[in-house]
CSV table of C-alpha atoms in Angstrom, one decimal:
chain,number,residue,atom,x,y,z
A,266,MET,CA,22.7,-20.2,-1.6
A,267,LYS,CA,22.1,-20.6,-5.4
A,268,GLU,CA,20.4,-17.7,-7.2
A,269,GLU,CA,17.5,-19.9,-8.2
A,270,THR,CA,16.9,-21.0,-4.6
A,271,ARG,CA,17.0,-17.4,-3.3
A,272,ILE,CA,14.5,-16.3,-6.0
A,273,ASP,CA,12.2,-19.2,-5.0
A,274,TYR,CA,12.2,-18.2,-1.3
A,275,THR,CA,11.7,-14.6,-2.1
A,276,GLU,CA,8.6,-15.5,-4.3
A,277,ARG,CA,7.2,-17.7,-1.5
A,278,ILE,CA,7.4,-15.0,1.1
A,279,LEU,CA,6.0,-12.4,-1.2
A,280,LYS,CA,2.9,-14.7,-1.8
A,281,VAL,CA,2.5,-14.9,2.0
A,282,GLN,CA,2.6,-11.1,2.4
A,283,GLN,CA,0.2,-10.7,-0.5
A,284,HIS,CA,-2.2,-13.1,1.2
A,285,ILE,CA,-1.9,-11.3,4.6
A,286,GLN,CA,-2.4,-7.9,2.9
A,287,GLN,CA,-5.6,-9.1,1.1
A,288,HIS,CA,-7.1,-10.9,4.2
A,289,ILE,CA,-5.8,-8.5,7.0
A,290,HIS,CA,-9.3,-8.4,8.7
A,291,GLU,CA,-9.6,-12.2,8.8
A,292,LYS,CA,-8.3,-14.8,11.2
A,293,LEU,CA,-4.9,-15.8,9.8
A,294,ASN,CA,-3.9,-19.4,10.4
A,295,ILE,CA,-0.2,-19.9,10.6
A,296,PHE,CA,-0.5,-23.5,9.1
A,297,HIS,CA,-2.3,-22.0,6.1
A,298,LEU,CA,0.4,-19.3,5.6
A,299,ALA,CA,3.1,-22.0,5.8
A,300,ASP,CA,1.2,-23.9,3.2
A,301,ILE,CA,1.1,-20.9,0.9
A,302,ALA,CA,4.8,-20.7,1.2
A,303,CYS,CA,5.1,-24.5,0.6
A,304,LEU,CA,7.1,-24.7,3.9
A,305,SER,CA,6.6,-26.8,7.0
A,306,PRO,CA,5.2,-24.7,9.9
A,307,PHE,CA,8.3,-25.8,11.9
A,308,HIS,CA,10.7,-23.9,9.5
A,309,PHE,CA,8.3,-21.2,8.3
A,310,HIS,CA,8.8,-18.8,11.2
A,311,ARG,CA,12.5,-18.8,10.9
A,312,ILE,CA,12.6,-18.5,7.1
A,313,TYR,CA,10.0,-15.7,7.1
A,314,LYS,CA,11.9,-13.6,9.7
A,315,GLY,CA,15.2,-14.3,8.0
A,316,GLN,CA,13.8,-13.0,4.7
A,317,THR,CA,11.9,-10.0,6.1
A,318,GLY,CA,13.6,-9.0,9.3
A,319,GLU,CA,10.4,-9.4,11.4
A,320,SER,CA,8.2,-12.3,12.6
A,321,VAL,CA,4.9,-13.2,11.0
A,322,LYS,CA,3.1,-12.3,14.2
A,323,SER,CA,4.8,-8.9,14.3
A,324,TYR,CA,4.1,-8.1,10.7
A,325,VAL,CA,0.4,-9.0,11.0
A,326,ARG,CA,0.0,-7.1,14.2
A,327,ARG,CA,1.7,-4.0,12.7
A,328,LEU,CA,-0.5,-4.1,9.6
A,329,LYS,CA,-3.7,-4.5,11.7
A,330,LEU,CA,-2.7,-1.5,13.8
A,331,GLN,CA,-1.8,0.6,10.7
A,332,THR,CA,-5.2,-0.2,9.3
A,333,ALA,CA,-6.7,0.9,12.6
A,334,GLY,CA,-4.8,4.1,12.4
A,335,PHE,CA,-6.1,4.8,8.9
A,336,GLN,CA,-9.6,4.3,10.1
A,337,LEU,CA,-9.1,6.5,13.1
A,338,LYS,CA,-7.8,9.2,10.8
A,339,ASN,CA,-10.3,8.9,8.0
A,340,THR,CA,-13.5,7.5,9.3
A,341,THR,CA,-16.0,8.1,12.2
A,342,LYS,CA,-16.1,4.4,13.2
A,343,LEU,CA,-16.3,3.8,16.9
A,344,ILE,CA,-13.0,2.9,18.6
A,345,ALA,CA,-14.5,-0.3,19.9
A,346,ASP,CA,-15.5,-1.4,16.4
A,347,ILE,CA,-12.1,-0.6,15.1
A,348,ALA,CA,-10.6,-2.6,17.9
A,349,LEU,CA,-12.7,-5.7,17.0
A,350,GLU,CA,-11.7,-5.4,13.3
A,351,ALA,CA,-8.1,-5.3,14.4
A,352,ASP,CA,-8.6,-8.6,16.2
A,353,TYR,CA,-8.6,-7.2,19.8
A,354,GLU,CA,-11.3,-8.5,22.2
A,355,ASN,CA,-11.6,-5.3,24.1
A,356,THR,CA,-10.6,-1.6,23.8
A,357,GLU,CA,-8.2,-1.8,26.7
A,358,SER,CA,-5.9,-4.3,25.0
A,359,PHE,CA,-6.3,-2.5,21.7
A,360,THR,CA,-5.4,0.8,23.4
A,361,ARG,CA,-2.2,-0.6,25.0
A,362,ALA,CA,-1.0,-2.1,21.7
A,363,PHE,CA,-1.9,1.0,19.7
A,364,ALA,CA,-0.1,3.3,22.2
A,365,LYS,CA,3.0,1.1,22.1
A,366,GLN,CA,3.2,1.4,18.3
A,367,PHE,CA,2.1,5.0,17.8
A,368,GLY,CA,3.1,6.6,21.1
A,369,MET,CA,-0.4,7.8,22.0
A,370,SER,CA,-3.9,6.4,22.6
A,371,PRO,CA,-6.4,5.8,19.7
A,372,SER,CA,-8.5,8.8,20.8
A,373,LYS,CA,-5.5,11.1,21.0
A,374,PHE,CA,-4.3,9.9,17.6
A,375,ARG,CA,-7.8,10.6,16.1
A,376,GLU,CA,-7.8,14.1,17.7
A,377,THR,CA,-4.2,14.9,16.6
A,378,THR,CA,-4.5,13.7,13.0
A,379,ALA,CA,-7.9,15.5,12.6
A,380,ASP,CA,-6.3,18.7,13.9
A,381,THR,CA,-3.2,18.3,11.6
A,382,THR,CA,-5.3,17.6,8.5
A,383,SER,CA,-7.6,20.6,9.2
A,384,LYS,CA,-4.6,22.9,9.5
A,385,ARG,CA,-3.0,21.6,6.4
A,386,PHE,CA,-6.2,22.2,4.4
A,387,GLU,CA,-6.2,25.7,5.6
A,388,THR,CA,-2.6,26.6,5.0
A,389,GLU,CA,-2.3,24.8,1.6
A,390,GLN,CA,-5.5,26.4,0.1
A,391,ILE,CA,-6.6,23.2,-1.7
A,392,ALA,CA,-8.1,24.0,-5.0
A,393,TYR,CA,-9.7,20.6,-5.6
A,394,SER,CA,-13.4,20.2,-5.8
A,395,ALA,CA,-15.8,17.2,-5.6
A,396,GLU,CA,-16.6,17.7,-9.3
A,397,ARG,CA,-13.0,16.7,-10.1
A,398,ILE,CA,-13.4,13.4,-8.4
A,399,THR,CA,-14.9,10.7,-10.7
A,400,ILE,CA,-15.9,7.1,-10.2
A,401,THR,CA,-14.5,4.7,-12.8
A,402,GLN,CA,-14.0,1.0,-13.4
A,403,ILE,CA,-10.4,-0.3,-13.7
A,404,PRO,CA,-9.8,-3.8,-15.0
A,405,SER,CA,-7.7,-6.4,-13.2
A,406,GLN,CA,-4.2,-6.5,-14.5
A,407,LYS,CA,-1.3,-8.9,-14.4
A,408,VAL,CA,2.0,-7.0,-13.8
A,409,ALA,CA,5.6,-7.4,-13.2
A,410,TYR,CA,6.6,-5.5,-10.1
A,411,ILE,CA,9.3,-4.6,-7.7
A,412,ARG,CA,8.6,-3.7,-4.1
A,413,HIS,CA,10.1,-0.6,-2.6
A,414,LEU,CA,10.4,-0.2,1.2
A,415,GLY,CA,11.0,3.2,2.6
A,416,ASP,CA,10.5,6.9,1.7
A,417,TYR,CA,8.0,7.3,-1.2
A,418,GLU,CA,10.1,10.1,-2.6
A,419,SER,CA,12.9,7.7,-3.3
A,420,VAL,CA,11.1,5.2,-5.6
A,421,GLY,CA,12.8,6.6,-8.8
A,422,GLU,CA,15.6,4.0,-8.5
A,423,THR,CA,13.0,1.2,-8.2
A,424,TRP,CA,11.4,2.4,-11.4
A,425,LYS,CA,14.7,2.5,-13.3
A,426,GLU,CA,15.4,-1.1,-12.2
A,427,LEU,CA,11.9,-2.2,-13.3
A,428,TYR,CA,12.2,-0.6,-16.7
A,429,GLY,CA,15.7,-2.0,-17.1
A,430,TYR,CA,14.3,-5.5,-16.4
A,431,ALA,CA,11.5,-4.9,-18.9
A,432,MET,CA,13.8,-3.9,-21.7
A,433,LYS,CA,16.1,-6.9,-21.1
A,434,SER,CA,13.1,-9.2,-21.0
A,435,GLY,CA,11.7,-7.9,-24.3
A,436,LEU,CA,8.5,-6.5,-22.7
A,437,SER,CA,6.7,-3.9,-24.7
A,438,PHE,CA,5.4,-0.9,-22.8
A,439,ALA,CA,4.3,2.7,-23.3
A,440,ASP,CA,5.9,5.6,-21.5
A,441,ASN,CA,2.9,6.0,-19.3
A,442,ALA,CA,2.1,2.3,-18.8
A,443,GLY,CA,3.5,2.0,-15.3
A,444,PHE,CA,1.5,2.6,-12.1
A,445,GLY,CA,2.3,2.4,-8.4
A,446,LEU,CA,0.5,0.4,-5.6
A,447,VAL,CA,0.6,2.6,-2.6
A,448,TRP,CA,0.0,0.5,0.5
A,449,ASP,CA,0.6,2.8,3.5
A,450,ASP,CA,-0.1,6.3,4.8
A,451,PRO,CA,3.1,8.1,5.7
A,452,GLU,CA,1.3,9.6,8.8
A,453,VAL,CA,0.5,6.2,10.1
A,454,THR,CA,3.4,4.0,9.0
A,455,PRO,CA,7.0,4.5,9.9
A,456,GLN,CA,9.0,5.7,6.9
A,457,ALA,CA,11.3,2.7,6.8
A,458,LYS,CA,8.2,0.4,6.6
A,459,LEU,CA,6.3,2.2,3.8
A,460,ARG,CA,5.4,-0.3,1.1
A,461,TYR,CA,5.2,0.7,-2.6
A,462,ASP,CA,5.0,-1.6,-5.6
A,463,ALA,CA,6.2,-0.3,-9.0
A,464,CYS,CA,4.2,-2.1,-11.6
A,465,LEU,CA,4.3,-2.7,-15.3
A,466,PRO,CA,1.4,-4.5,-17.1
A,467,ILE,CA,2.6,-7.6,-18.9
A,468,ASP,CA,0.9,-9.6,-21.7
A,469,LYS,CA,3.2,-12.7,-21.7
A,470,GLU,CA,4.9,-14.9,-19.2
A,471,VAL,CA,8.0,-13.5,-17.6
A,472,LYS,CA,10.6,-15.1,-15.4
A,473,PRO,CA,10.8,-13.6,-11.9
A,474,THR,CA,14.1,-12.6,-10.4
A,475,ALA,CA,15.3,-12.0,-6.8
A,476,ASN,CA,13.7,-8.5,-7.0
A,477,VAL,CA,11.1,-8.8,-9.8
A,478,GLY,CA,7.8,-10.6,-9.0
A,479,VAL,CA,4.5,-11.2,-10.8
A,480,LEU,CA,1.2,-10.1,-9.3
A,481,GLU,CA,-2.5,-9.9,-10.3
A,482,VAL,CA,-3.7,-6.5,-9.3
A,483,ASN,CA,-7.4,-6.4,-8.5
A,484,GLY,CA,-9.8,-4.2,-10.6
A,485,GLY,CA,-13.2,-2.8,-9.7
A,486,SER,CA,-14.6,0.6,-8.8
A,487,PHE,CA,-12.2,3.4,-8.0
A,488,ALA,CA,-12.7,7.0,-7.0
A,489,VAL,CA,-10.2,9.0,-9.0
A,490,ILE,CA,-8.7,12.5,-8.5
A,491,ARG,CA,-6.2,14.0,-11.0
A,492,HIS,CA,-3.2,15.8,-9.5
A,493,TYR,CA,-1.2,18.3,-11.5
A,494,GLY,CA,2.3,19.0,-10.2
A,495,ALA,CA,5.2,17.5,-8.4
A,496,TYR,CA,5.0,14.1,-6.8
A,497,LYS,CA,6.1,15.5,-3.5
A,498,GLN,CA,2.8,17.4,-3.4
A,499,LEU,CA,0.6,14.3,-4.0
A,500,ASP,CA,-0.4,14.3,-0.3
A,501,THR,CA,-2.7,17.2,-1.1
A,502,ALA,CA,-4.7,15.1,-3.5
A,503,TYR,CA,-4.8,12.2,-1.0
A,504,MET,CA,-6.1,14.6,1.7
A,505,GLN,CA,-8.9,15.8,-0.6
A,506,LEU,CA,-9.8,12.4,-1.9
A,507,ILE,CA,-9.7,10.4,1.4
A,508,GLY,CA,-9.8,13.1,4.1
A,509,ARG,CA,-12.7,15.2,2.6
A,510,TRP,CA,-14.5,13.5,-0.3
A,511,LEU,CA,-14.7,9.9,1.2
A,512,PRO,CA,-16.4,10.7,4.5
A,513,GLU,CA,-19.1,12.7,2.6
A,514,SER,CA,-19.5,10.3,-0.3
A,515,GLY,CA,-21.3,7.4,1.3
A,516,LYS,CA,-18.7,5.1,-0.1
A,517,GLU,CA,-16.5,2.6,1.7
A,518,PRO,CA,-12.8,2.0,0.9
A,519,ARG,CA,-11.7,-1.5,0.0
A,520,GLU,CA,-8.8,-2.9,2.0
A,521,GLU,CA,-6.6,-2.7,-1.0
A,522,PRO,CA,-3.7,-0.3,-2.0
A,523,VAL,CA,-4.3,3.1,-3.7
A,524,LEU,CA,-3.3,3.1,-7.4
A,525,GLU,CA,-1.2,5.9,-8.8
A,526,PHE,CA,-1.2,6.2,-12.6
A,527,TYR,CA,1.5,8.4,-14.0
A,528,ARG,CA,0.2,10.1,-17.1
A,529,ASN,CA,3.5,11.5,-18.3
A,530,SER,CA,7.2,10.7,-17.6
A,531,PRO,CA,9.3,12.4,-14.8
A,532,TRP,CA,12.3,11.9,-16.9
A,533,ASN,CA,11.2,14.3,-19.6
A,534,THR,CA,8.6,16.5,-17.9
A,535,LYS,CA,9.0,19.4,-15.5
A,536,PRO,CA,7.8,18.6,-12.0
A,537,GLU,CA,5.1,21.3,-12.2
A,538,ASP,CA,3.8,19.7,-15.4
A,539,LEU,CA,3.5,16.1,-14.1
A,540,ILE,CA,0.0,14.5,-14.2
A,541,THR,CA,-0.9,11.8,-11.7
A,542,ASP,CA,-4.3,10.0,-11.3
A,543,VAL,CA,-4.7,8.9,-7.6
A,544,CYS,CA,-7.3,6.0,-7.6
A,545,LEU,CA,-8.9,4.9,-4.3
A,546,PRO,CA,-10.5,1.4,-4.4
A,547,ILE,CA,-14.1,1.6,-3.2
A,548,SER,CA,-17.0,-0.8,-2.7
């Protein structure tokens, strides 16, 4: 396959995934998805699976159940309501599907994750306070990005590739210009399926490659907590922001990824001196 053709198909499938991610609570029509990819419905299924390793139906079902897992862990919504949002007509079918993916019932999952989070708050002695969480407006941004699948702690190579692409393409950027789109909760999503987009804002047209795409990142209202220290300890900030602050805030999270802004560089900063702003999209 020619390189230009491979890049074209990669872009088409990424557009489909972006649409699915942005409309995960809506009825997704396979003909519309095929149209987004500029492919016939007859060929769309095979091309999508060949490019991603799983079927469209499996991908949508997995994301809906992961979203349900997030809601069970971080909200007090009724399981019946969560089941309906996940596109299940009754709690029985939702429970069977959820148990198949997570190895336990929705109620057991809620109980288990609540206990785990509580114990981690106690043992880690979290020093964050509500006063350190602010609401701010972040503008929409057009970015060049590379998607990383897998362990969040291994995204360094993805960033090196993105910065290398930026330099070759003549893009100007500051040391702290990049930010990450964090799509999944490691306690809900299998490690191999974790989605992370390394992003650099762009102010001119760039040519996508097989790995580098272009994306418009939505702006709006965000709840922000600043984390000081190593990236591997970021979960502490997430627990405080989403596990503690969000349920008491009266705010609702938008079905969009969390943004991580890296205020200094890991390549010339000690891990304990790193500064990261974790930004939760809220409505």
